[in-house]
Tab-separated table of C-alpha atoms in Angstrom:
chain	number	residue	atom	x	y	z
A	1	MET	CA	-7.280	16.305	17.035
A	2	SER	CA	-3.971	16.178	15.190
A	3	LYS	CA	-3.727	17.367	11.627
A	4	LEU	CA	-3.196	13.820	10.365
A	5	GLY	CA	-6.195	12.634	12.361
A	6	SER	CA	-8.316	15.449	10.953
A	7	ILE	CA	-7.260	14.543	7.432
A	8	GLY	CA	-8.038	10.901	8.152
A	9	ALA	CA	-11.522	11.772	9.372
A	10	LYS	CA	-12.185	13.852	6.249
A	11	LEU	CA	-10.867	11.042	4.035
A	12	HIS	CA	-13.131	8.548	5.796
A	13	ARG	CA	-16.184	10.757	5.350
A	14	GLY	CA	-15.306	11.405	1.708
A	15	GLU	CA	-14.952	15.174	2.231
A	16	VAL	CA	-11.479	15.067	0.673
A	17	SER	CA	-9.965	12.329	-1.436
A	18	TYR	CA	-7.104	11.478	-3.749
A	19	ASP	CA	-7.706	9.598	-6.957
A	20	PHE	CA	-5.524	6.549	-6.279
A	21	ILE	CA	-7.381	4.345	-8.740
A	22	GLY	CA	-7.518	6.991	-11.452
A	23	HIS	CA	-3.705	7.161	-11.490
A	24	ARG	CA	-3.327	3.395	-11.630
A	25	LYS	CA	-1.207	3.526	-14.804
A	26	LEU	CA	1.382	5.611	-12.973
A	27	TRP	CA	1.560	3.146	-10.049
A	28	PHE	CA	1.733	0.194	-12.413
A	29	SER	CA	4.575	1.850	-14.332
A	30	ILE	CA	6.535	2.500	-11.121
A	31	SER	CA	6.054	-1.084	-9.970
A	32	ILE	CA	7.054	-2.532	-13.335
A	33	ALA	CA	10.222	-0.410	-13.277
A	34	LEU	CA	11.065	-1.573	-9.740
A	35	VAL	CA	10.435	-5.213	-10.630
A	36	VAL	CA	12.579	-4.943	-13.777
A	37	ILE	CA	15.435	-3.373	-11.788
A	38	SER	CA	15.122	-6.072	-9.134
A	39	LEU	CA	15.134	-8.888	-11.675
A	40	GLY	CA	18.075	-7.246	-13.444
A	41	GLY	CA	20.065	-7.144	-10.215
A	42	LEU	CA	19.025	-10.702	-9.396
A	43	PHE	CA	20.176	-12.117	-12.738
A	44	ALA	CA	23.212	-9.861	-13.170
A	45	ARG	CA	24.670	-9.989	-9.659
A	46	GLY	CA	22.913	-12.962	-8.141
A	47	LEU	CA	22.312	-13.521	-4.456
A	48	ALA	CA	25.190	-13.592	-1.999
A	49	LEU	CA	24.242	-16.897	-0.448
A	50	GLY	CA	25.502	-17.429	3.040
A	51	ILE	CA	27.643	-20.306	4.105
A	52	GLU	CA	24.504	-22.128	5.238
A	53	PHE	CA	23.400	-22.475	1.593
A	54	LYS	CA	26.656	-23.057	-0.268
A	55	GLY	CA	28.652	-24.846	2.437
A	56	GLY	CA	32.116	-24.041	3.829
A	57	VAL	CA	34.068	-23.553	7.014
A	58	GLU	CA	33.407	-20.888	9.626
A	59	TYR	CA	35.930	-19.756	12.242
A	60	GLN	CA	35.346	-17.460	15.193
A	61	THR	CA	37.692	-16.122	17.844
A	62	THR	CA	37.962	-13.320	20.329
A	63	VAL	CA	40.071	-10.330	19.417
A	64	LYS	CA	40.045	-6.587	19.974
A	65	VAL	CA	38.459	-5.166	16.852
A	66	THR	CA	40.238	-2.261	15.177
A	67	SER	CA	39.930	-0.522	11.840
A	68	ASN	CA	42.499	-2.956	10.348
A	69	THR	CA	41.029	-6.168	11.725
A	70	ILE	CA	39.281	-7.232	8.535
A	71	ASP	CA	42.279	-6.530	6.292
A	72	ASP	CA	44.735	-8.197	8.673
A	73	PHE	CA	42.762	-11.413	9.034
A	74	THR	CA	42.032	-11.546	5.304
A	75	ALA	CA	45.734	-11.346	4.548
A	76	ALA	CA	46.548	-13.929	7.211
A	77	VAL	CA	44.084	-16.461	5.804
A	78	LYS	CA	45.220	-15.904	2.209
A	79	SER	CA	48.830	-16.422	3.254
A	80	THR	CA	48.059	-20.085	3.996
A	81	ASN	CA	47.626	-20.733	0.257
A	82	ALA	CA	44.981	-23.318	1.003
A	83	HIS	CA	43.645	-25.169	-2.052
A	84	ASP	CA	40.517	-23.608	-3.581
A	85	LEU	CA	40.422	-21.003	-0.798
A	86	GLY	CA	38.967	-18.193	-2.893
A	87	ASP	CA	38.239	-14.915	-1.146
A	88	PRO	CA	37.566	-15.492	2.548
A	89	VAL	CA	34.737	-13.495	4.070
A	90	VAL	CA	35.954	-11.745	7.218
A	91	THR	CA	33.448	-9.889	9.400
A	92	THR	CA	33.508	-8.506	12.883
A	93	VAL	CA	30.926	-9.343	15.519
A	94	GLY	CA	30.660	-6.498	17.951
A	95	SER	CA	33.932	-5.064	19.255
A	96	ASP	CA	35.569	-8.248	20.501
A	97	LYS	CA	35.006	-11.015	17.979
A	98	VAL	CA	35.959	-11.799	14.416
A	99	ARG	CA	34.392	-14.346	12.064
A	100	VAL	CA	36.029	-15.885	8.998
A	101	GLN	CA	34.128	-17.906	6.402
A	102	THR	CA	35.785	-19.872	3.619
A	103	ARG	CA	34.814	-22.345	0.953
A	104	PRO	CA	34.816	-26.075	1.780
A	105	LEU	CA	38.437	-27.065	2.525
A	106	SER	CA	40.371	-30.274	3.048
A	107	GLN	CA	41.075	-31.302	6.603
A	108	ASP	CA	44.738	-30.221	6.398
A	109	ASP	CA	43.799	-26.800	5.036
A	110	VAL	CA	41.183	-26.393	7.755
A	111	VAL	CA	43.882	-26.817	10.388
A	112	LYS	CA	46.271	-24.443	8.567
A	113	VAL	CA	43.664	-21.672	8.372
A	114	GLN	CA	42.773	-22.185	12.021
A	115	ALA	CA	46.411	-21.793	13.008
A	116	ALA	CA	46.792	-18.639	10.913
A	117	ILE	CA	43.750	-17.053	12.537
A	118	ALA	CA	45.020	-17.949	16.025
A	119	LYS	CA	48.421	-16.450	15.246
A	120	GLU	CA	46.894	-13.215	13.966
A	121	ALA	CA	44.600	-12.964	17.006
A	122	GLY	CA	47.404	-13.817	19.422
A	123	VAL	CA	45.518	-16.677	21.031
A	124	PRO	CA	46.025	-20.477	21.163
A	125	ALA	CA	44.577	-22.438	18.263
A	126	SER	CA	42.174	-24.127	20.664
A	127	ASN	CA	40.512	-20.734	21.239
A	128	VAL	CA	39.516	-20.528	17.568
A	129	SER	CA	36.200	-22.310	17.063
A	130	ARG	CA	35.487	-23.883	13.707
A	131	SER	CA	32.437	-25.479	12.116
A	132	GLN	CA	32.117	-27.161	8.743
A	133	ILE	CA	28.778	-26.820	6.993
A	134	GLY	CA	27.866	-28.993	4.031
A	135	ALA	CA	26.070	-27.575	1.022
A	136	SER	CA	23.425	-30.280	1.304
A	137	TRP	CA	22.101	-28.654	4.467
A	138	GLY	CA	21.665	-25.374	2.618
A	139	ASP	CA	19.912	-27.154	-0.224
A	140	GLN	CA	17.487	-28.685	2.228
A	141	ILE	CA	16.713	-25.245	3.690
A	142	ALA	CA	16.219	-23.727	0.236
A	143	ASN	CA	13.964	-26.560	-0.922
A	144	LYS	CA	11.853	-26.394	2.219
A	145	ALA	CA	11.587	-22.613	1.914
A	146	ILE	CA	10.370	-22.892	-1.692
A	147	LEU	CA	7.893	-25.606	-0.716
A	148	ALA	CA	6.625	-23.481	2.178
A	149	LEU	CA	6.217	-20.508	-0.157
A	150	VAL	CA	4.205	-22.506	-2.714
A	151	VAL	CA	1.929	-24.025	-0.055
A	152	PHE	CA	1.495	-20.591	1.518
A	153	LEU	CA	0.451	-19.005	-1.779
A	154	ILE	CA	-2.039	-21.786	-2.540
A	155	LEU	CA	-3.617	-21.554	0.904
A	156	VAL	CA	-3.769	-17.763	0.771
A	157	PHE	CA	-5.422	-17.853	-2.645
A	158	GLY	CA	-8.095	-20.232	-1.343
A	159	VAL	CA	-8.711	-18.403	1.929
A	160	ILE	CA	-9.124	-14.986	0.279
A	161	TRP	CA	-11.381	-16.508	-2.374
A	162	VAL	CA	-13.619	-18.054	0.279
A	163	TYR	CA	-13.630	-14.983	2.534
A	164	PHE	CA	-14.452	-12.425	-0.158
A	165	ARG	CA	-16.261	-14.887	-2.450
A	166	GLU	CA	-14.289	-13.281	-5.239
A	167	PRO	CA	-11.424	-15.030	-7.106
A	168	LYS	CA	-10.311	-11.706	-8.568
A	169	ALA	CA	-9.492	-10.499	-5.052
A	170	SER	CA	-7.239	-13.541	-4.625
A	171	MET	CA	-5.527	-12.841	-7.938
A	172	ALA	CA	-4.892	-9.199	-7.046
A	173	ALA	CA	-3.543	-10.096	-3.590
A	174	ILE	CA	-1.219	-12.813	-4.917
A	175	ILE	CA	0.150	-10.553	-7.669
A	176	ALA	CA	0.829	-7.824	-5.102
A	177	LEU	CA	2.513	-10.412	-2.885
A	178	ILE	CA	4.807	-11.625	-5.666
A	179	HIS	CA	5.572	-7.968	-6.404
A	180	ASP	CA	6.654	-7.444	-2.776
A	181	VAL	CA	8.845	-10.544	-2.617
A	182	THR	CA	10.510	-9.814	-5.974
A	183	ILE	CA	11.487	-6.290	-4.961
A	184	THR	CA	12.731	-7.438	-1.553
A	185	VAL	CA	14.908	-10.173	-3.059
A	186	GLY	CA	16.117	-7.698	-5.695
A	187	VAL	CA	17.252	-5.292	-2.986
A	188	TYR	CA	19.294	-8.099	-1.444
A	189	ALA	CA	20.910	-8.802	-4.814
A	190	LEU	CA	21.676	-5.132	-5.484
A	191	ILE	CA	23.059	-4.387	-2.012
A	192	GLY	CA	24.951	-7.660	-1.724
A	193	PHE	CA	23.783	-8.661	1.740
A	194	ASP	CA	24.221	-12.329	2.586
A	195	VAL	CA	21.154	-14.496	2.256
A	196	THR	CA	20.939	-16.649	5.352
A	197	PRO	CA	18.194	-18.704	7.021
A	198	ALA	CA	17.311	-15.542	8.949
A	199	THR	CA	16.702	-13.824	5.615
A	200	VAL	CA	14.321	-16.600	4.597
A	201	ILE	CA	12.444	-16.180	7.867
A	202	GLY	CA	12.189	-12.436	7.250
A	203	VAL	CA	10.857	-12.909	3.709
A	204	LEU	CA	8.234	-15.396	4.888
A	205	THR	CA	7.221	-12.957	7.624
A	206	ILE	CA	6.644	-10.065	5.252
A	207	LEU	CA	4.298	-12.250	3.215
A	208	GLY	CA	1.909	-12.284	6.132
A	209	TYR	CA	2.275	-8.578	6.858
A	210	SER	CA	1.687	-7.569	3.259
A	211	LEU	CA	-1.421	-9.729	3.019
A	212	TYR	CA	-2.790	-8.382	6.286
A	213	ASP	CA	-2.770	-4.804	5.003
A	214	THR	CA	-4.216	-5.833	1.641
A	215	VAL	CA	-7.069	-7.771	3.252
A	216	VAL	CA	-8.012	-4.731	5.362
A	217	VAL	CA	-8.306	-2.585	2.224
A	218	PHE	CA	-10.241	-5.284	0.361
A	219	ASP	CA	-12.653	-5.636	3.267
A	220	LYS	CA	-13.474	-1.936	2.994
A	221	VAL	CA	-13.867	-2.313	-0.765
A	222	ARG	CA	-16.381	-5.106	-0.207
A	223	GLU	CA	-18.309	-2.924	2.215
A	224	ASN	CA	-18.465	-0.021	-0.237
A	225	THR	CA	-19.391	-2.170	-3.241
A	226	ARG	CA	-22.172	-4.121	-1.562
A	227	ALA	CA	-25.251	-3.877	-3.860
A	228	ILE	CA	-23.411	-1.348	-6.002
A	229	THR	CA	-25.269	-2.423	-9.153
A	230	GLY	CA	-28.547	-1.347	-7.588
A	231	ASN	CA	-27.728	2.348	-7.893
A	232	ASN	CA	-26.198	4.545	-10.544
A	233	ARG	CA	-24.124	6.793	-8.281
A	234	PHE	CA	-20.674	5.139	-8.275
A	235	THR	CA	-18.648	2.860	-10.482
A	236	TYR	CA	-16.633	0.014	-8.987
A	237	SER	CA	-13.472	2.095	-9.348
A	238	ASP	CA	-15.108	5.006	-7.507
A	239	ALA	CA	-16.104	2.765	-4.603
A	240	THR	CA	-12.637	1.195	-4.513
A	241	ASN	CA	-10.981	4.600	-4.491
A	242	LEU	CA	-13.222	5.639	-1.601
A	243	ALA	CA	-12.150	2.519	0.308
A	244	VAL	CA	-8.465	3.302	-0.245
A	245	ASN	CA	-8.966	6.871	0.989
A	246	GLN	CA	-10.814	5.586	4.045
A	247	THR	CA	-7.965	3.231	4.998
A	248	VAL	CA	-4.865	5.075	3.817
A	249	VAL	CA	-4.234	6.852	7.129
A	250	ARG	CA	-4.543	3.557	9.006
A	251	SER	CA	-2.053	2.003	6.579
A	252	ILE	CA	0.399	4.870	7.086
A	253	ASN	CA	0.126	4.682	10.873
A	254	THR	CA	0.588	0.913	11.095
A	255	THR	CA	3.471	0.994	8.630
A	256	LEU	CA	5.337	3.713	10.519
A	257	ILE	CA	4.788	1.942	13.823
A	258	ALA	CA	6.136	-1.282	12.328
A	259	LEU	CA	9.094	0.345	10.562
A	260	LEU	CA	10.418	2.239	13.599
A	261	PRO	CA	11.431	-0.788	15.697
A	262	VAL	CA	12.527	-2.797	12.650
A	263	GLY	CA	14.654	0.151	11.476
A	264	SER	CA	16.223	0.375	14.920
A	265	ILE	CA	17.092	-3.321	14.808
A	266	LEU	CA	18.555	-2.847	11.333
A	267	VAL	CA	20.788	0.011	12.504
A	268	VAL	CA	21.943	-1.922	15.556
A	269	GLY	CA	22.550	-5.084	13.546
A	270	THR	CA	24.423	-3.287	10.761
A	271	VAL	CA	26.329	-0.503	12.525
A	272	VAL	CA	26.855	-1.825	16.042
A	273	LEU	CA	27.011	-5.586	15.646
A	274	GLY	CA	28.327	-5.550	12.087
A	275	THR	CA	26.770	-8.808	11.005
A	276	GLY	CA	24.620	-11.618	12.198
A	277	PRO	CA	21.030	-12.826	12.150
A	278	LEU	CA	19.654	-9.478	13.352
A	279	LYS	CA	20.918	-7.672	10.268
A	280	ASP	CA	19.747	-10.405	7.892
A	281	LEU	CA	16.311	-10.572	9.461
A	282	SER	CA	15.728	-6.844	9.913
A	283	LEU	CA	16.707	-5.866	6.352
A	284	ALA	CA	14.184	-8.295	4.874
A	285	LEU	CA	11.511	-7.053	7.269
A	286	PHE	CA	12.265	-3.373	6.665
A	287	VAL	CA	12.173	-3.589	2.873
A	288	GLY	CA	9.240	-5.989	2.855
A	289	ILE	CA	7.060	-3.904	5.184
A	290	ALA	CA	7.699	-0.716	3.192
A	291	VAL	CA	7.020	-2.382	-0.164
A	292	GLY	CA	4.004	-4.232	1.256
A	293	ALA	CA	2.424	-1.001	2.463
A	294	TYR	CA	2.980	0.542	-0.964
A	295	SER	CA	1.397	-2.391	-2.786
A	296	SER	CA	-1.592	-2.587	-0.440
A	297	VAL	CA	-2.477	1.050	-1.180
A	298	PHE	CA	-1.392	1.574	-4.774
A	299	ILE	CA	-1.240	-1.839	-6.460
A	300	ALA	CA	-3.655	-4.401	-5.019
A	301	PRO	CA	-6.830	-2.211	-5.028
A	302	ALA	CA	-6.008	-0.916	-8.507
A	303	LEU	CA	-5.577	-4.485	-9.782
A	304	LEU	CA	-8.873	-5.521	-8.202
A	305	ALA	CA	-10.686	-2.549	-9.765
A	306	THR	CA	-9.125	-3.310	-13.154
A	307	PHE	CA	-10.236	-6.944	-13.006
A	308	LYS	CA	-13.758	-6.090	-11.851
A	309	GLU	CA	-14.269	-3.323	-14.397
A	310	ARG	CA	-13.943	-5.942	-17.151
A	311	GLU	CA	-17.104	-7.712	-16.006
A	312	PRO	CA	-20.187	-6.990	-18.180
A	313	GLY	CA	-22.236	-5.956	-15.140
A	314	MET	CA	-19.640	-3.416	-14.037
A	315	GLN	CA	-19.259	-2.101	-17.573
A	316	ALA	CA	-23.030	-1.583	-17.757
A	317	LEU	CA	-22.912	0.160	-14.382
A	318	ARG	CA	-20.150	2.458	-15.621
A	319	ARG	CA	-22.208	3.383	-18.692
A	320	ARG	CA	-25.226	4.196	-16.528
A	321	VAL	CA	-23.171	6.272	-14.105
A	322	GLU	CA	-21.466	8.185	-16.914
A	323	ALA	CA	-24.788	8.742	-18.659
A	324	LYS	CA	-26.332	10.022	-15.457
A	325	ARG	CA	-23.412	12.315	-14.754
A	326	GLY	CA	-23.346	13.535	-18.345
A	327	GLY	CA	-27.091	14.114	-18.338
A	328	THR	CA	-26.982	15.990	-15.079
A	329	VAL	CA	-24.196	18.276	-16.229
A	330	ALA	CA	-25.825	18.871	-19.601
A	331	ALA	CA	-29.178	19.565	-18.012
A	332	ALA	CA	-27.652	22.036	-15.588
A	333	ALA	CA	-25.692	23.767	-18.366
A	334	SER	CA	-28.434	23.848	-21.005
A	335	LYS	CA	-31.540	24.332	-18.852
A	336	PRO	CA	-33.369	27.288	-20.611
A	337	VAL	CA	-34.815	30.178	-18.691
A	338	PRO	CA	-38.412	30.853	-19.869
A	339	ALA	CA	-38.626	34.009	-21.948
A	340	ALA	CA	-41.915	34.949	-20.337
A	341	ALA	CA	-40.358	34.740	-16.935
A	342	THR	CA	-37.461	36.883	-18.112
A	343	ALA	CA	-39.839	39.424	-19.544
A	344	THR	CA	-41.870	39.323	-16.381
A	345	VAL	CA	-38.802	39.878	-14.274
A	346	ALA	CA	-37.612	42.640	-16.558
A	347	THR	CA	-40.937	44.420	-16.690
A	348	SER	CA	-42.495	43.585	-13.358
A	349	GLU	CA	-40.664	46.266	-11.418
A	350	PRO	CA	-41.527	49.134	-13.799
A	351	ALA	CA	-45.097	47.844	-13.926
A	352	ALA	CA	-45.225	47.758	-10.179
A	353	ARG	CA	-43.827	51.243	-9.984
A	354	LYS	CA	-46.491	52.371	-12.438
A	355	GLN	CA	-49.192	50.759	-10.285
A	356	ASP	CA	-47.776	52.458	-7.206
A	357	ARG	CA	-48.294	55.799	-8.813
A	358	PRO	CA	-51.843	55.726	-10.316
A	359	LYS	CA	-52.899	58.636	-12.307
A	360	ALA	CA	-55.594	60.931	-11.077
A	361	GLY	CA	-59.087	59.532	-11.711
A	362	THR	CA	-57.807	56.002	-12.216
A	363	PRO	CA	-59.716	53.541	-10.053
A	364	VAL	CA	-57.557	51.900	-7.415
A	365	THR	CA	-57.884	48.162	-6.978
A	366	SER	CA	-58.735	47.258	-3.433
A	367	SER	CA	-57.245	44.309	-1.617
A	368	ARG	CA	-60.672	43.326	-0.416
A	369	PRO	CA	-63.098	41.427	-2.633
A	370	VAL	CA	-65.151	43.736	-4.796
A	371	LYS	CA	-68.069	43.242	-7.050
A	372	SER	CA	-69.115	45.220	-9.934
A	373	SER	CA	-71.798	47.820	-9.407
A	374	THR	CA	-74.282	48.336	-12.084
A	375	GLY	CA	-75.420	51.685	-10.634
A	376	ALA	CA	-72.299	53.782	-10.683
A	377	GLY	CA	-70.358	51.616	-13.099
A	378	ARG	CA	-67.512	51.440	-10.642
A	379	PRO	CA	-66.493	48.455	-8.506
A	380	GLN	CA	-67.535	48.823	-4.901
A	381	PRO	CA	-66.121	46.978	-1.869
A	382	THR	CA	-68.421	44.555	-0.209
A	383	ARG	CA	-68.714	44.262	3.510
A	384	LYS	CA	-70.703	41.909	5.638
A	385	PRO	CA	-73.337	43.364	7.968
A	386	ARG	CA	-72.364	43.792	11.620
A	387	SER	CA	-74.842	41.088	12.654
A	388	LYS	CA	-73.013	38.551	10.432
A	389	ARG	CA	-69.544	39.604	11.477
A	390	GLY	CA	-70.160	38.517	15.058
A	391	LYS	CA	-69.577	41.970	16.584
């Protein structure tokens, strides 16, 4: 058995454990800091919305990509002096294609930019493809994505409530989910990656992954807390911490297995291809899976334990458990040793040694039953007659 497997088995049996729930304030502080940084980046820098959301013109043509391709095509497009051109976004696609995106342009300026790109690439203008995208299409995508997110959250809240019969589990899962999405979107704002429809698909995908891991942990919590008020051994936080320890190795394994292929896609999409849907999709998945695994282990169970510990029944259980533990420790520490026993222990050996060495003339006590003799005044051993001994 591997070392990680051995540790997992010991965690599952409760032989070793880490106090995840006891350090909940630390995890909450880390998450609050990450959320604040993400919101700061989101409001300060904003999202780099792709052309699909803000509208514009996109050109693509075939060209041998070199280290100067981006600078050369940027200069060529700017030299057209098209009205309201702004800063064109020039990216390479693989090693033989270049893509130029601009703001919405007039029809004359669209043709001028197309001609400039063809001249720089050394190809006829007909070999430069162009597509104009209206901002209304992007608005429709954004509105539908927000609507899908709201419906998803409502359905998830109801399903978890029904499955666990516990609204506090739904609250903890939804808060952890919002935490995951906020950090993922904040990473996009801080890094400056374009937000495209592929990014929206990736964000919606990580919602499901994050919830899946959280539900697995909550299911173990429910198993450990079944009829917990009937005994005074564990508090709700203790049982929740045991559940996290029992599932943490599974969470690590599934997260690593999921991150490896997604990370490979991210490297290929970013380094090899340069840009495109693969990069947009894989970055959202990579960040979302990592943050989702973190929240399912450190945030969601701690939130659930915090909510449950506020219930009067759980507070009474905590008082009983603490009283029992305090009484046990105090009893073990203050349990007196009887003085008579101590004296007996201290004096029994010398007394025994004295009995082992009787003085001369002192009657020796026999191990066999004796009865007092009135004739000699000394105790005499009794013995049954041979006829009664069966010999």
